[in-house]
Coordinates of C-alpha atoms in Angstrom, one line a residue:
Chain S
M1 CA 53.5 8.1 -30.5
R2 CA 51.6 7.0 -27.4
I3 CA 47.8 7.5 -27.1
G4 CA 45.7 6.6 -24.1
A5 CA 42.4 4.8 -24.9
I6 CA 39.5 4.3 -22.4
E7 CA 36.5 2.2 -23.0
A8 CA 34.3 3.4 -20.2
G9 CA 31.6 0.7 -19.9
G10 CA 28.8 0.5 -17.3
T11 CA 30.2 -2.8 -16.1
K12 CA 33.9 -2.5 -16.7
F13 CA 36.5 0.1 -17.7
V14 CA 39.1 -1.0 -20.2
C15 CA 42.2 1.2 -20.5
G16 CA 45.0 0.8 -23.0
I17 CA 48.0 2.5 -24.5
G18 CA 48.4 2.3 -28.2
D19 CA 50.0 4.0 -31.2
E20 CA 48.9 5.8 -34.3
N21 CA 48.5 2.5 -36.2
G22 CA 46.0 1.0 -33.8
R23 CA 48.5 -1.2 -32.1
F24 CA 48.3 -1.6 -28.3
E25 CA 51.4 -2.0 -26.2
H26 CA 49.4 -2.6 -23.0
R27 CA 45.8 -3.0 -21.7
I28 CA 44.1 -3.2 -18.4
S29 CA 40.5 -3.8 -17.2
F30 CA 38.7 -3.3 -13.9
P31 CA 35.1 -3.2 -12.8
T32 CA 33.1 0.1 -12.9
E33 CA 32.5 1.2 -9.4
H34 CA 31.7 4.6 -8.0
P35 CA 33.7 7.3 -9.9
D36 CA 35.5 8.1 -6.7
Q37 CA 37.0 4.6 -6.9
T38 CA 37.2 4.2 -10.7
L39 CA 38.7 7.5 -11.8
P40 CA 41.7 7.4 -9.5
R41 CA 42.5 3.9 -10.9
V42 CA 42.3 5.3 -14.5
I43 CA 44.4 8.3 -13.6
T44 CA 47.0 6.1 -11.8
Y45 CA 47.2 3.8 -14.8
F46 CA 48.0 6.6 -17.3
Q47 CA 50.2 8.6 -15.0
D48 CA 53.8 9.0 -16.2
K49 CA 53.0 6.9 -19.3
G50 CA 53.7 9.9 -21.6
V51 CA 50.5 9.8 -23.6
E52 CA 50.2 12.6 -26.1
A53 CA 46.5 12.3 -26.6
M54 CA 43.6 10.4 -25.2
G55 CA 40.3 9.0 -26.4
I56 CA 37.2 7.9 -24.5
G57 CA 34.3 5.8 -25.6
S58 CA 31.8 6.0 -22.8
F59 CA 28.5 4.4 -21.7
G60 CA 25.7 6.9 -21.6
P61 CA 23.7 8.9 -21.9
I62 CA 26.6 11.4 -22.2
D63 CA 26.8 15.0 -23.5
I64 CA 28.9 15.1 -26.7
R65 CA 27.9 18.6 -27.8
Q66 CA 31.2 20.4 -27.8
D67 CA 29.5 23.8 -27.2
S68 CA 27.6 22.6 -24.2
P69 CA 28.5 23.6 -20.6
T70 CA 28.2 20.0 -19.7
Y71 CA 30.2 18.6 -22.6
G72 CA 32.0 15.4 -21.5
Y73 CA 29.5 14.6 -18.7
V74 CA 27.7 11.3 -18.1
T75 CA 24.2 12.7 -17.8
T76 CA 21.0 11.0 -16.6
T77 CA 22.2 7.5 -15.7
P78 CA 20.8 5.9 -12.5
K79 CA 24.2 4.4 -11.9
P80 CA 25.3 5.5 -8.4
G81 CA 27.7 8.5 -8.5
W82 CA 27.7 8.7 -12.3
G83 CA 24.6 10.9 -12.8
N84 CA 25.7 14.3 -14.0
Y85 CA 29.4 13.4 -13.6
D86 CA 32.1 15.3 -15.4
L87 CA 34.0 12.3 -16.8
L88 CA 36.0 14.2 -19.5
G89 CA 36.7 17.2 -17.2
T90 CA 38.2 15.0 -14.5
L91 CA 40.5 13.3 -16.9
K92 CA 41.4 16.5 -18.7
Q93 CA 42.5 18.0 -15.4
A94 CA 44.8 15.1 -14.8
F95 CA 46.2 14.9 -18.4
P96 CA 46.6 18.2 -20.3
V97 CA 46.5 16.6 -23.8
P98 CA 43.9 16.6 -26.6
F99 CA 40.9 14.4 -25.8
G100 CA 38.4 12.7 -28.0
F101 CA 35.1 11.9 -26.4
D102 CA 32.1 10.0 -27.8
T103 CA 29.7 7.2 -27.0
D104 CA 31.0 3.6 -26.6
V105 CA 29.2 2.5 -29.8
N106 CA 30.3 5.5 -31.8
A107 CA 33.9 4.7 -30.7
A108 CA 33.4 1.1 -31.8
V109 CA 32.2 2.0 -35.3
Y110 CA 35.0 4.5 -35.5
G111 CA 37.6 1.9 -34.5
E112 CA 36.2 -0.5 -37.2
V113 CA 36.3 2.2 -39.9
K114 CA 39.9 3.1 -38.9
W115 CA 41.4 -0.3 -38.4
G116 CA 38.7 -3.0 -38.7
A117 CA 36.0 -4.3 -41.0
G118 CA 34.9 -0.8 -42.1
Q119 CA 38.2 0.4 -43.4
G120 CA 37.9 2.9 -46.3
L121 CA 34.1 3.2 -45.9
S122 CA 32.3 6.5 -45.6
S123 CA 29.2 5.1 -43.9
C124 CA 29.0 2.2 -41.6
L125 CA 27.0 1.0 -38.5
Y126 CA 28.3 -0.9 -35.5
I127 CA 25.6 -2.8 -33.6
T128 CA 26.4 -4.4 -30.3
V129 CA 24.0 -7.0 -28.8
G130 CA 25.0 -8.0 -25.3
T131 CA 23.7 -7.0 -21.9
G132 CA 22.2 -4.0 -23.8
V133 CA 21.9 -3.1 -27.4
G134 CA 23.6 -0.1 -28.9
I135 CA 24.2 1.3 -32.4
G136 CA 27.1 3.5 -33.4
V137 CA 26.5 5.5 -36.6
Y138 CA 29.1 6.7 -39.0
S139 CA 27.7 8.5 -42.0
E140 CA 29.2 10.4 -44.9
G141 CA 32.6 10.3 -43.2
Q142 CA 31.5 11.5 -39.8
L143 CA 30.3 10.1 -36.5
V144 CA 26.6 11.0 -36.0
H145 CA 25.8 13.1 -32.9
G146 CA 22.7 15.2 -33.8
L147 CA 20.6 16.5 -31.0
V148 CA 21.9 14.2 -28.2
H149 CA 23.4 11.1 -29.8
P150 CA 21.8 8.0 -31.4
E151 CA 20.1 5.5 -29.1
G152 CA 19.4 2.9 -31.7
G153 CA 19.3 0.1 -29.1
H154 CA 15.7 1.1 -28.4
L155 CA 14.3 1.0 -31.9
L156 CA 10.7 -0.2 -32.0
T157 CA 10.0 -3.7 -33.1
R158 CA 7.2 -5.7 -34.6
R159 CA 6.6 -8.8 -32.6
H160 CA 7.5 -12.3 -33.8
P161 CA 4.2 -14.1 -34.2
E162 CA 5.2 -16.9 -31.8
D163 CA 6.7 -14.6 -29.2
D164 CA 4.6 -13.7 -26.1
F165 CA 7.5 -12.3 -24.1
V166 CA 6.5 -8.9 -22.7
G167 CA 9.9 -7.4 -23.2
S168 CA 12.6 -6.4 -20.7
C169 CA 13.2 -2.7 -21.4
P170 CA 12.0 -0.6 -18.4
Y171 CA 11.2 2.3 -20.8
H172 CA 9.7 0.6 -23.8
G173 CA 9.0 -3.0 -23.0
D174 CA 9.3 -4.7 -26.3
C175 CA 11.9 -2.4 -28.1
L176 CA 15.0 -4.0 -29.7
E177 CA 16.9 -4.1 -26.5
G178 CA 13.8 -5.3 -24.6
M179 CA 13.4 -8.2 -27.0
A180 CA 16.9 -9.1 -28.1
A181 CA 19.5 -8.2 -25.5
G182 CA 21.0 -11.0 -23.3
P183 CA 18.6 -10.4 -20.4
A184 CA 15.7 -10.7 -22.8
I185 CA 16.9 -14.1 -24.1
E186 CA 17.4 -15.3 -20.5
A187 CA 14.0 -14.1 -19.4
R188 CA 12.2 -15.6 -22.4
W189 CA 13.8 -19.0 -22.4
G190 CA 14.8 -19.4 -18.8
K191 CA 18.4 -20.0 -19.8
K192 CA 21.3 -17.8 -20.8
G193 CA 22.0 -17.6 -24.5
H194 CA 25.2 -19.6 -24.3
E195 CA 23.3 -22.4 -22.5
L196 CA 20.9 -22.8 -25.5
P197 CA 21.7 -25.3 -28.3
V198 CA 22.7 -23.7 -31.6
D199 CA 19.6 -25.1 -33.3
H200 CA 17.2 -23.8 -30.6
R201 CA 14.4 -21.7 -32.0
A202 CA 15.6 -18.9 -29.8
W203 CA 18.1 -18.0 -32.4
K204 CA 15.7 -17.6 -35.3
M205 CA 13.6 -15.3 -33.1
E206 CA 16.7 -13.4 -32.0
A207 CA 17.7 -13.0 -35.7
F208 CA 14.1 -11.8 -36.4
Y209 CA 14.4 -8.8 -34.0
I210 CA 18.0 -7.9 -34.9
A211 CA 17.2 -8.1 -38.7
Q212 CA 14.2 -5.7 -38.3
S213 CA 16.4 -3.0 -36.9
I214 CA 19.1 -3.6 -39.5
T215 CA 16.4 -3.4 -42.2
D216 CA 15.2 -0.1 -40.7
A217 CA 18.8 1.2 -40.6
I218 CA 19.4 0.3 -44.2
L219 CA 16.2 2.0 -45.2
L220 CA 16.9 5.2 -43.2
L221 CA 20.7 5.5 -43.7
S222 CA 21.8 3.2 -46.5
P223 CA 25.1 2.3 -44.8
Q224 CA 27.8 0.7 -46.8
K225 CA 28.4 -2.0 -44.2
I226 CA 26.9 -3.3 -40.9
I227 CA 29.1 -4.7 -38.2
L228 CA 27.5 -6.8 -35.5
G229 CA 29.3 -7.4 -32.3
G230 CA 28.7 -7.9 -28.6
G231 CA 28.3 -10.9 -26.3
V232 CA 25.1 -12.3 -28.0
M233 CA 26.8 -12.2 -31.4
Q234 CA 29.4 -14.7 -30.1
Q235 CA 26.8 -17.2 -31.4
P236 CA 28.0 -17.6 -35.0
Q237 CA 24.8 -19.2 -36.1
L238 CA 23.1 -15.8 -35.8
Y239 CA 24.9 -14.2 -38.7
P240 CA 23.4 -16.3 -41.6
L241 CA 19.9 -16.2 -39.9
I242 CA 20.1 -12.4 -39.7
R243 CA 21.3 -12.0 -43.3
E244 CA 18.5 -14.2 -44.5
A245 CA 15.9 -12.3 -42.5
V246 CA 17.1 -8.9 -43.7
L247 CA 16.9 -10.0 -47.4
L248 CA 13.4 -11.3 -46.7
N249 CA 12.4 -7.9 -45.1
L250 CA 13.8 -5.8 -47.9
N251 CA 12.3 -8.1 -50.6
G252 CA 14.5 -6.8 -53.3
Y253 CA 13.5 -3.2 -52.8
V254 CA 17.0 -1.8 -52.3
S255 CA 18.6 -2.5 -55.6
S256 CA 22.3 -2.8 -54.6
S257 CA 24.6 -5.6 -55.5
A258 CA 26.3 -5.2 -52.0
I259 CA 23.0 -6.3 -50.5
L260 CA 21.5 -8.6 -53.1
D261 CA 24.7 -10.5 -54.1
H262 CA 27.3 -10.0 -51.3
M263 CA 25.3 -10.1 -48.0
E264 CA 28.1 -12.1 -46.3
E265 CA 30.4 -9.1 -46.8
Y266 CA 27.6 -6.6 -45.9
I267 CA 26.6 -7.9 -42.5
V268 CA 29.8 -8.9 -40.8
S269 CA 31.5 -9.5 -37.4
P270 CA 33.9 -6.9 -36.1
G271 CA 37.4 -6.8 -37.6
L272 CA 38.8 -5.8 -34.2
G273 CA 36.8 -8.6 -32.5
Q274 CA 36.2 -7.7 -28.8
Q275 CA 38.6 -4.7 -29.2
A276 CA 36.4 -2.5 -31.4
G277 CA 35.5 -0.2 -28.5
L278 CA 39.0 0.2 -27.2
G279 CA 40.4 0.5 -30.7
G280 CA 37.8 3.2 -31.3
A281 CA 38.8 5.1 -28.2
L282 CA 42.3 5.0 -29.5
A283 CA 41.1 6.3 -32.9
L284 CA 39.2 9.1 -31.2
G285 CA 42.4 10.1 -29.3
L286 CA 44.4 10.1 -32.6
T287 CA 41.8 12.3 -34.3
A288 CA 41.9 14.7 -31.3
W289 CA 45.6 14.8 -31.6
N290 CA 45.4 15.5 -35.4
N291 CA 42.9 18.3 -34.8
R292 CA 44.8 19.6 -31.7
V293 CA 45.3 23.1 -33.0
S294 CA 41.5 23.7 -32.9
S295 CA 40.6 21.5 -30.0
I296 CA 42.9 22.6 -27.2
Chain N
M1 CA 22.6 35.3 -60.1
R2 CA 20.2 32.9 -61.9
I3 CA 19.9 29.3 -60.9
G4 CA 17.7 26.7 -62.5
A5 CA 15.8 24.3 -60.2
I6 CA 14.1 21.1 -61.2
E7 CA 11.8 19.1 -59.0
A8 CA 11.6 15.9 -61.0
G9 CA 8.6 14.0 -59.6
G10 CA 7.1 10.8 -60.8
T11 CA 3.8 12.6 -61.5
K12 CA 4.9 16.1 -62.4
F13 CA 8.0 18.1 -63.1
V14 CA 8.3 21.5 -61.5
C15 CA 10.9 23.9 -63.0
G16 CA 11.9 27.3 -61.7
I17 CA 14.5 30.0 -61.9
G18 CA 15.7 31.5 -58.7
D19 CA 18.5 33.4 -57.1
E20 CA 21.2 32.7 -54.4
N21 CA 18.8 33.9 -51.7
G22 CA 16.1 31.2 -52.5
R23 CA 13.8 33.6 -54.3
F24 CA 12.1 32.4 -57.5
E25 CA 11.4 34.8 -60.3
H26 CA 9.4 32.1 -62.3
R27 CA 8.0 28.6 -62.0
I28 CA 6.4 26.2 -64.3
S29 CA 4.9 22.7 -63.9
F30 CA 3.9 19.9 -66.3
P31 CA 3.0 16.2 -66.0
T32 CA 5.8 13.7 -66.1
E33 CA 5.4 11.7 -69.4
H34 CA 8.0 9.6 -71.3
P35 CA 11.4 11.3 -71.1
D36 CA 11.3 11.9 -74.8
Q37 CA 8.4 14.2 -74.2
T38 CA 9.4 15.6 -70.8
L39 CA 13.0 16.4 -71.2
P40 CA 12.6 18.6 -74.3
R41 CA 10.0 20.7 -72.4
V42 CA 12.5 21.1 -69.5
I43 CA 15.3 22.1 -71.9
T44 CA 13.1 24.5 -73.8
Y45 CA 12.1 26.1 -70.6
F46 CA 15.6 26.9 -69.4
Q47 CA 17.0 27.7 -72.9
D48 CA 18.4 31.2 -73.2
K49 CA 17.5 32.0 -69.6
G50 CA 21.1 32.5 -68.6
V51 CA 21.2 30.1 -65.7
E52 CA 24.7 29.8 -64.2
A53 CA 24.0 26.6 -62.3
M54 CA 21.3 24.0 -62.0
G55 CA 19.9 21.7 -59.3
I56 CA 17.8 18.6 -59.6
G57 CA 15.8 16.8 -56.9
S58 CA 14.6 13.6 -58.6
F59 CA 12.2 10.8 -58.0
G60 CA 14.0 7.5 -57.7
P61 CA 15.6 5.2 -57.3
I62 CA 18.5 7.2 -58.7
D63 CA 22.3 6.9 -58.8
I64 CA 23.8 9.7 -56.7
R65 CA 27.3 8.2 -56.3
Q66 CA 29.5 10.7 -58.1
D67 CA 32.1 8.1 -58.9
S68 CA 29.7 5.8 -60.5
P69 CA 29.5 5.3 -64.3
T70 CA 25.7 5.7 -64.1
Y71 CA 25.8 8.8 -61.8
G72 CA 22.8 10.9 -62.5
Y73 CA 20.7 8.1 -63.9
V74 CA 17.2 7.1 -62.8
T75 CA 17.8 3.4 -62.3
T76 CA 15.2 0.6 -61.6
T77 CA 11.9 2.4 -61.9
P78 CA 9.1 0.6 -63.7
K79 CA 7.9 4.0 -65.1
P80 CA 7.9 3.7 -69.0
G81 CA 11.1 5.2 -70.5
W82 CA 12.6 6.2 -67.2
G83 CA 14.3 2.9 -66.2
N84 CA 18.1 3.3 -66.6
Y85 CA 17.6 6.8 -68.0
D86 CA 20.5 9.4 -67.9
L87 CA 18.5 12.3 -66.5
L88 CA 21.5 14.4 -65.4
G89 CA 23.6 13.6 -68.5
T90 CA 20.8 14.7 -70.8
L91 CA 20.5 18.1 -69.0
K92 CA 24.3 18.5 -68.7
Q93 CA 24.6 18.2 -72.5
A94 CA 22.1 21.0 -73.0
F95 CA 23.4 23.3 -70.2
P96 CA 27.2 23.3 -69.6
V97 CA 26.9 24.6 -66.0
P98 CA 27.6 23.1 -62.6
F99 CA 24.8 20.7 -61.6
G100 CA 23.6 19.5 -58.2
F101 CA 21.7 16.2 -58.2
D102 CA 20.0 14.3 -55.3
T103 CA 16.8 12.6 -54.4
D104 CA 13.6 14.6 -54.2
V105 CA 13.4 14.2 -50.4
N106 CA 17.1 15.0 -49.9
A107 CA 16.5 18.2 -52.0
A108 CA 13.5 19.0 -49.8
V109 CA 15.4 18.7 -46.5
Y110 CA 18.3 20.7 -48.0
G111 CA 15.9 23.5 -49.0
E112 CA 14.4 23.5 -45.5
V113 CA 17.9 23.7 -44.0
K114 CA 18.9 26.5 -46.3
W115 CA 15.8 28.6 -46.4
G116 CA 13.0 27.0 -44.4
A117 CA 12.2 25.5 -41.0
G118 CA 15.7 23.9 -40.6
Q119 CA 17.8 27.0 -41.0
G120 CA 21.1 26.8 -39.0
L121 CA 20.7 23.2 -38.1
S122 CA 23.3 20.5 -38.7
S123 CA 20.9 17.6 -38.6
C124 CA 17.3 17.5 -39.8
L125 CA 14.8 15.1 -41.4
Y126 CA 12.2 15.9 -44.0
I127 CA 9.4 13.3 -44.2
T128 CA 6.8 13.6 -47.0
V129 CA 3.6 11.7 -46.7
G130 CA 1.5 11.8 -49.9
T131 CA 1.0 9.4 -52.7
G132 CA 4.2 7.8 -51.4
V133 CA 6.3 8.3 -48.3
G134 CA 9.9 9.5 -48.5
I135 CA 12.5 10.7 -45.9
G136 CA 15.3 13.1 -46.7
V137 CA 18.2 12.9 -44.3
Y138 CA 20.6 15.7 -43.4
S139 CA 23.1 14.7 -40.7
E140 CA 26.2 16.5 -39.3
G141 CA 25.9 19.1 -42.0
Q142 CA 25.7 16.8 -44.9
L143 CA 23.0 15.1 -47.0
V144 CA 23.1 11.4 -46.4
H145 CA 23.8 9.1 -49.4
G146 CA 25.5 6.0 -48.1
L147 CA 25.4 2.9 -50.3
V148 CA 22.5 3.9 -52.5
H149 CA 20.4 6.6 -50.8
P150 CA 17.9 6.4 -47.9
E151 CA 14.5 4.9 -48.6
G152 CA 12.9 5.7 -45.3
G153 CA 9.4 5.5 -46.7
H154 CA 9.6 1.8 -46.4
L155 CA 10.5 1.5 -42.7
L156 CA 8.9 -1.5 -41.0
T157 CA 5.9 -0.8 -38.8
R158 CA 4.2 -2.5 -35.9
R159 CA 0.5 -2.8 -36.5
H160 CA -2.1 -0.7 -34.8
P161 CA -4.2 -3.1 -32.7
E162 CA -7.4 -2.0 -34.4
D163 CA -6.0 -2.1 -37.9
D164 CA -6.6 -5.1 -40.2
F165 CA -5.6 -3.4 -43.4
V166 CA -3.2 -5.6 -45.2
G167 CA -1.0 -2.7 -46.5
S168 CA -0.6 -1.3 -50.0
C169 CA 3.1 -1.6 -50.6
P170 CA 3.8 -4.0 -53.5
Y171 CA 7.2 -4.8 -51.9
H172 CA 6.5 -4.9 -48.2
G173 CA 2.8 -4.9 -47.6
D174 CA 2.5 -3.1 -44.3
C175 CA 5.6 -0.9 -44.2
L176 CA 5.3 2.8 -43.5
E177 CA 4.3 3.7 -47.1
G178 CA 2.0 0.7 -47.3
M179 CA 0.1 1.7 -44.1
A180 CA 0.3 5.5 -44.2
A181 CA 0.5 6.9 -47.7
G182 CA -2.5 8.4 -49.4
P183 CA -3.5 5.2 -51.3
A184 CA -3.4 3.3 -48.0
I185 CA -5.8 5.7 -46.3
E186 CA -8.1 5.4 -49.3
A187 CA -8.0 1.6 -49.4
R188 CA -8.5 1.3 -45.7
W189 CA -11.4 3.7 -45.3
G190 CA -12.9 3.7 -48.7
K191 CA -12.5 7.4 -49.0
K192 CA -9.7 9.8 -49.8
G193 CA -8.1 11.5 -46.8
H194 CA -9.5 14.9 -47.5
E195 CA -13.0 13.4 -47.6
L196 CA -12.7 12.1 -44.0
P197 CA -13.9 14.3 -41.1
V198 CA -11.1 15.8 -39.0
D199 CA -12.2 13.8 -36.0
H200 CA -12.3 10.5 -37.9
R201 CA -10.3 7.7 -36.1
A202 CA -8.3 7.4 -39.4
W203 CA -6.2 10.3 -38.2
K204 CA -5.2 8.8 -34.9
M205 CA -4.2 5.6 -36.8
E206 CA -2.3 7.6 -39.4
A207 CA -0.5 9.4 -36.6
F208 CA 0.3 6.1 -35.0
Y209 CA 2.2 4.9 -38.1
I210 CA 4.0 8.1 -38.8
A211 CA 5.0 8.6 -35.2
Q212 CA 6.6 5.1 -35.1
S213 CA 8.9 6.0 -38.0
I214 CA 9.7 9.3 -36.4
T215 CA 10.5 7.5 -33.1
D216 CA 12.8 5.2 -34.9
A217 CA 14.5 8.0 -36.7
I218 CA 15.0 9.9 -33.4
L219 CA 16.6 6.8 -31.9
L220 CA 18.8 6.0 -34.8
L221 CA 19.9 9.5 -35.9
S222 CA 19.0 12.0 -33.1
P223 CA 18.0 14.8 -35.6
Q224 CA 17.7 18.3 -34.3
K225 CA 14.3 18.8 -36.0
I226 CA 11.8 16.8 -38.0
I227 CA 9.8 18.5 -40.8
L228 CA 6.7 16.8 -42.0
G229 CA 5.2 17.7 -45.4
G230 CA 3.3 16.2 -48.4
G231 CA -0.3 16.0 -49.3
V232 CA -1.5 13.9 -46.4
M233 CA 0.1 16.4 -44.0
Q234 CA -2.3 19.1 -45.3
Q235 CA -4.5 17.7 -42.5
P236 CA -3.3 20.0 -39.6
Q237 CA -5.0 17.8 -37.0
L238 CA -2.2 15.2 -37.6
Y239 CA 0.6 17.3 -36.1
P240 CA -0.5 17.2 -32.5
L241 CA -1.6 13.6 -32.8
I242 CA 1.9 12.7 -34.1
R243 CA 3.7 14.7 -31.5
E244 CA 1.7 13.0 -28.7
A245 CA 2.4 9.5 -30.1
V246 CA 6.1 10.2 -30.4
L247 CA 6.3 11.3 -26.8
L248 CA 4.4 8.2 -25.8
N249 CA 6.7 5.9 -27.8
L250 CA 9.9 7.5 -26.4
N251 CA 8.5 7.4 -22.8
G252 CA 11.1 9.9 -21.6
Y253 CA 14.1 7.9 -22.7
V254 CA 15.7 10.6 -24.9
S255 CA 16.4 13.2 -22.3
S256 CA 16.4 16.4 -24.4
S257 CA 14.5 19.5 -23.7
A258 CA 13.9 20.0 -27.4
I259 CA 11.9 16.8 -27.4
L260 CA 10.4 16.8 -23.8
D261 CA 9.5 20.5 -23.5
H262 CA 9.4 21.9 -27.1
M263 CA 7.8 19.3 -29.2
E264 CA 5.7 21.9 -31.2
E265 CA 9.0 23.3 -32.5
Y266 CA 10.6 19.8 -32.9
I267 CA 8.1 18.2 -35.3
V268 CA 7.0 21.0 -37.6
S269 CA 5.5 21.7 -41.0
P270 CA 7.8 22.9 -43.8
G271 CA 8.9 26.5 -43.7
L272 CA 8.9 26.5 -47.5
G273 CA 5.4 25.0 -47.6
Q274 CA 4.8 23.1 -50.9
Q275 CA 8.0 24.6 -52.3
A276 CA 10.5 22.6 -50.2
G277 CA 11.4 20.3 -53.1
L278 CA 11.9 23.1 -55.6
G279 CA 13.7 25.3 -53.1
G280 CA 15.9 22.4 -52.3
A281 CA 16.8 21.9 -56.0
L282 CA 17.7 25.6 -56.1
A283 CA 19.9 25.1 -53.0
L284 CA 21.6 22.1 -54.7
G285 CA 22.3 24.2 -57.8
L286 CA 23.7 27.0 -55.6
T287 CA 26.0 24.5 -53.8
A288 CA 27.2 23.1 -57.1
W289 CA 28.0 26.6 -58.2
N290 CA 29.9 27.3 -55.0
N291 CA 31.9 24.1 -55.4
R292 CA 32.3 24.6 -59.2
V293 CA 36.1 24.5 -59.2
S294 CA 36.0 20.9 -58.2
S295 CA 32.8 19.8 -59.8
I296 CA 33.1 20.8 -63.4

């Protein structure tokens, strides 16, 4: 079968056509402009492709409460044209097929659980560290929505003792995103992450902040695996530093062999690589198709 | 019908017999001693009472993975006699009825969702602040277990600028429990919480730590409600201080009317009062009975 997948990011849209096994036959990507420009491109791409279902993983905040009158909207973003925009409705009008709709990071964790590093698990986190930080949460076999949806990128941090950077989050200053996202690295060190040497002390500090949030997530949710992706995580030296810092933080308190003895398999890179988000959108579309009796 | 409920605490055991509507006809409580003393008392209490199902909310760490060979065990506690002790198995041998088994705090959140302040919700947290701190997590209509079970009492904290207390947690020093549990209050101020005046600055500091963890829980899980119980929360002046600090931490980032406009109904005291844990054990027993075809 053919399923349409849309990774609706704040910077770029990635669209693809895949099948029920997670394989893509085609992909396309274009910059995110005003929805009046972007949506027609999306619709043109999928037109006459014969997709039987579609899945969207979207930048946010979005409304994912299915019983809400604004279900499927991008809500309070300052991004021109996207505030209070009916993303799902616009696409539904063009394509009368079952739709799955969730946050970009929930899509990513779902893609990883379906076809990536989280296969077979009932609980898993996907943390992306890039231009921003986001955390997708899959728990007890379900994507977590709750009241709005998780916004784990803004978890509070305790400050590294050698760090006097004020933090770059306009809401919280020194939250996780404010201290660890790409722009924070650049503002703190005066260079982009990929311009810093692999043994620069920036990376230990970066690991310190990411590990804190992972520690908190382990304590609050006890996930079976944590998958770390995004542009900043293209620095492979971060993984061992983060694993080490998490073990130090937990100090043996969570008595699980998965954590104590198999940390290299507990905190991992995405099995789908850069395609976790698009693969997740595909998985959301497939699930919508499987549930189509109740969802149309 | 008659359901047996056991709140197995590290300090005391509370046992009760209730019905499918959450009403108790009888309760009893005794100190937690060596299991060789305590379990016979439990068994004697329920003997010949005609209970059709039982539920246990237990101190931990415990094994709640139903497919594990040590399912139902108290695992790594230093408490004499309780380390690696088959709590559930011992009771199952005495009473051949369906059993529910979960952590004390998961039981409490479940009781609140069933019969207390969380009725009708699909996601809710129960945070107890007393001799220790614990967080029960109910998300998307299910109790969260994950790899082991949540241990949210040990979430990392950022330090209050006026606080030089080192922290009382033997594992983490200044984690949430180390900074905010009853023993931390006593160690920091030289008096027990109930001996401090209601306008003592201890309470603002206490609210500061509790609010941090609530903020992190909102960002990571987006719960529909947060219920705060336990001995320390008997100080009613804490609630408004905590609500205020949470709003300050979030700084408008989570755009939900439930948080921005109805904070008094978002962070609340337990609807079941001190009986959340026992009520939750009852609810676990009822659910085990309802699922009995698959669970016996």
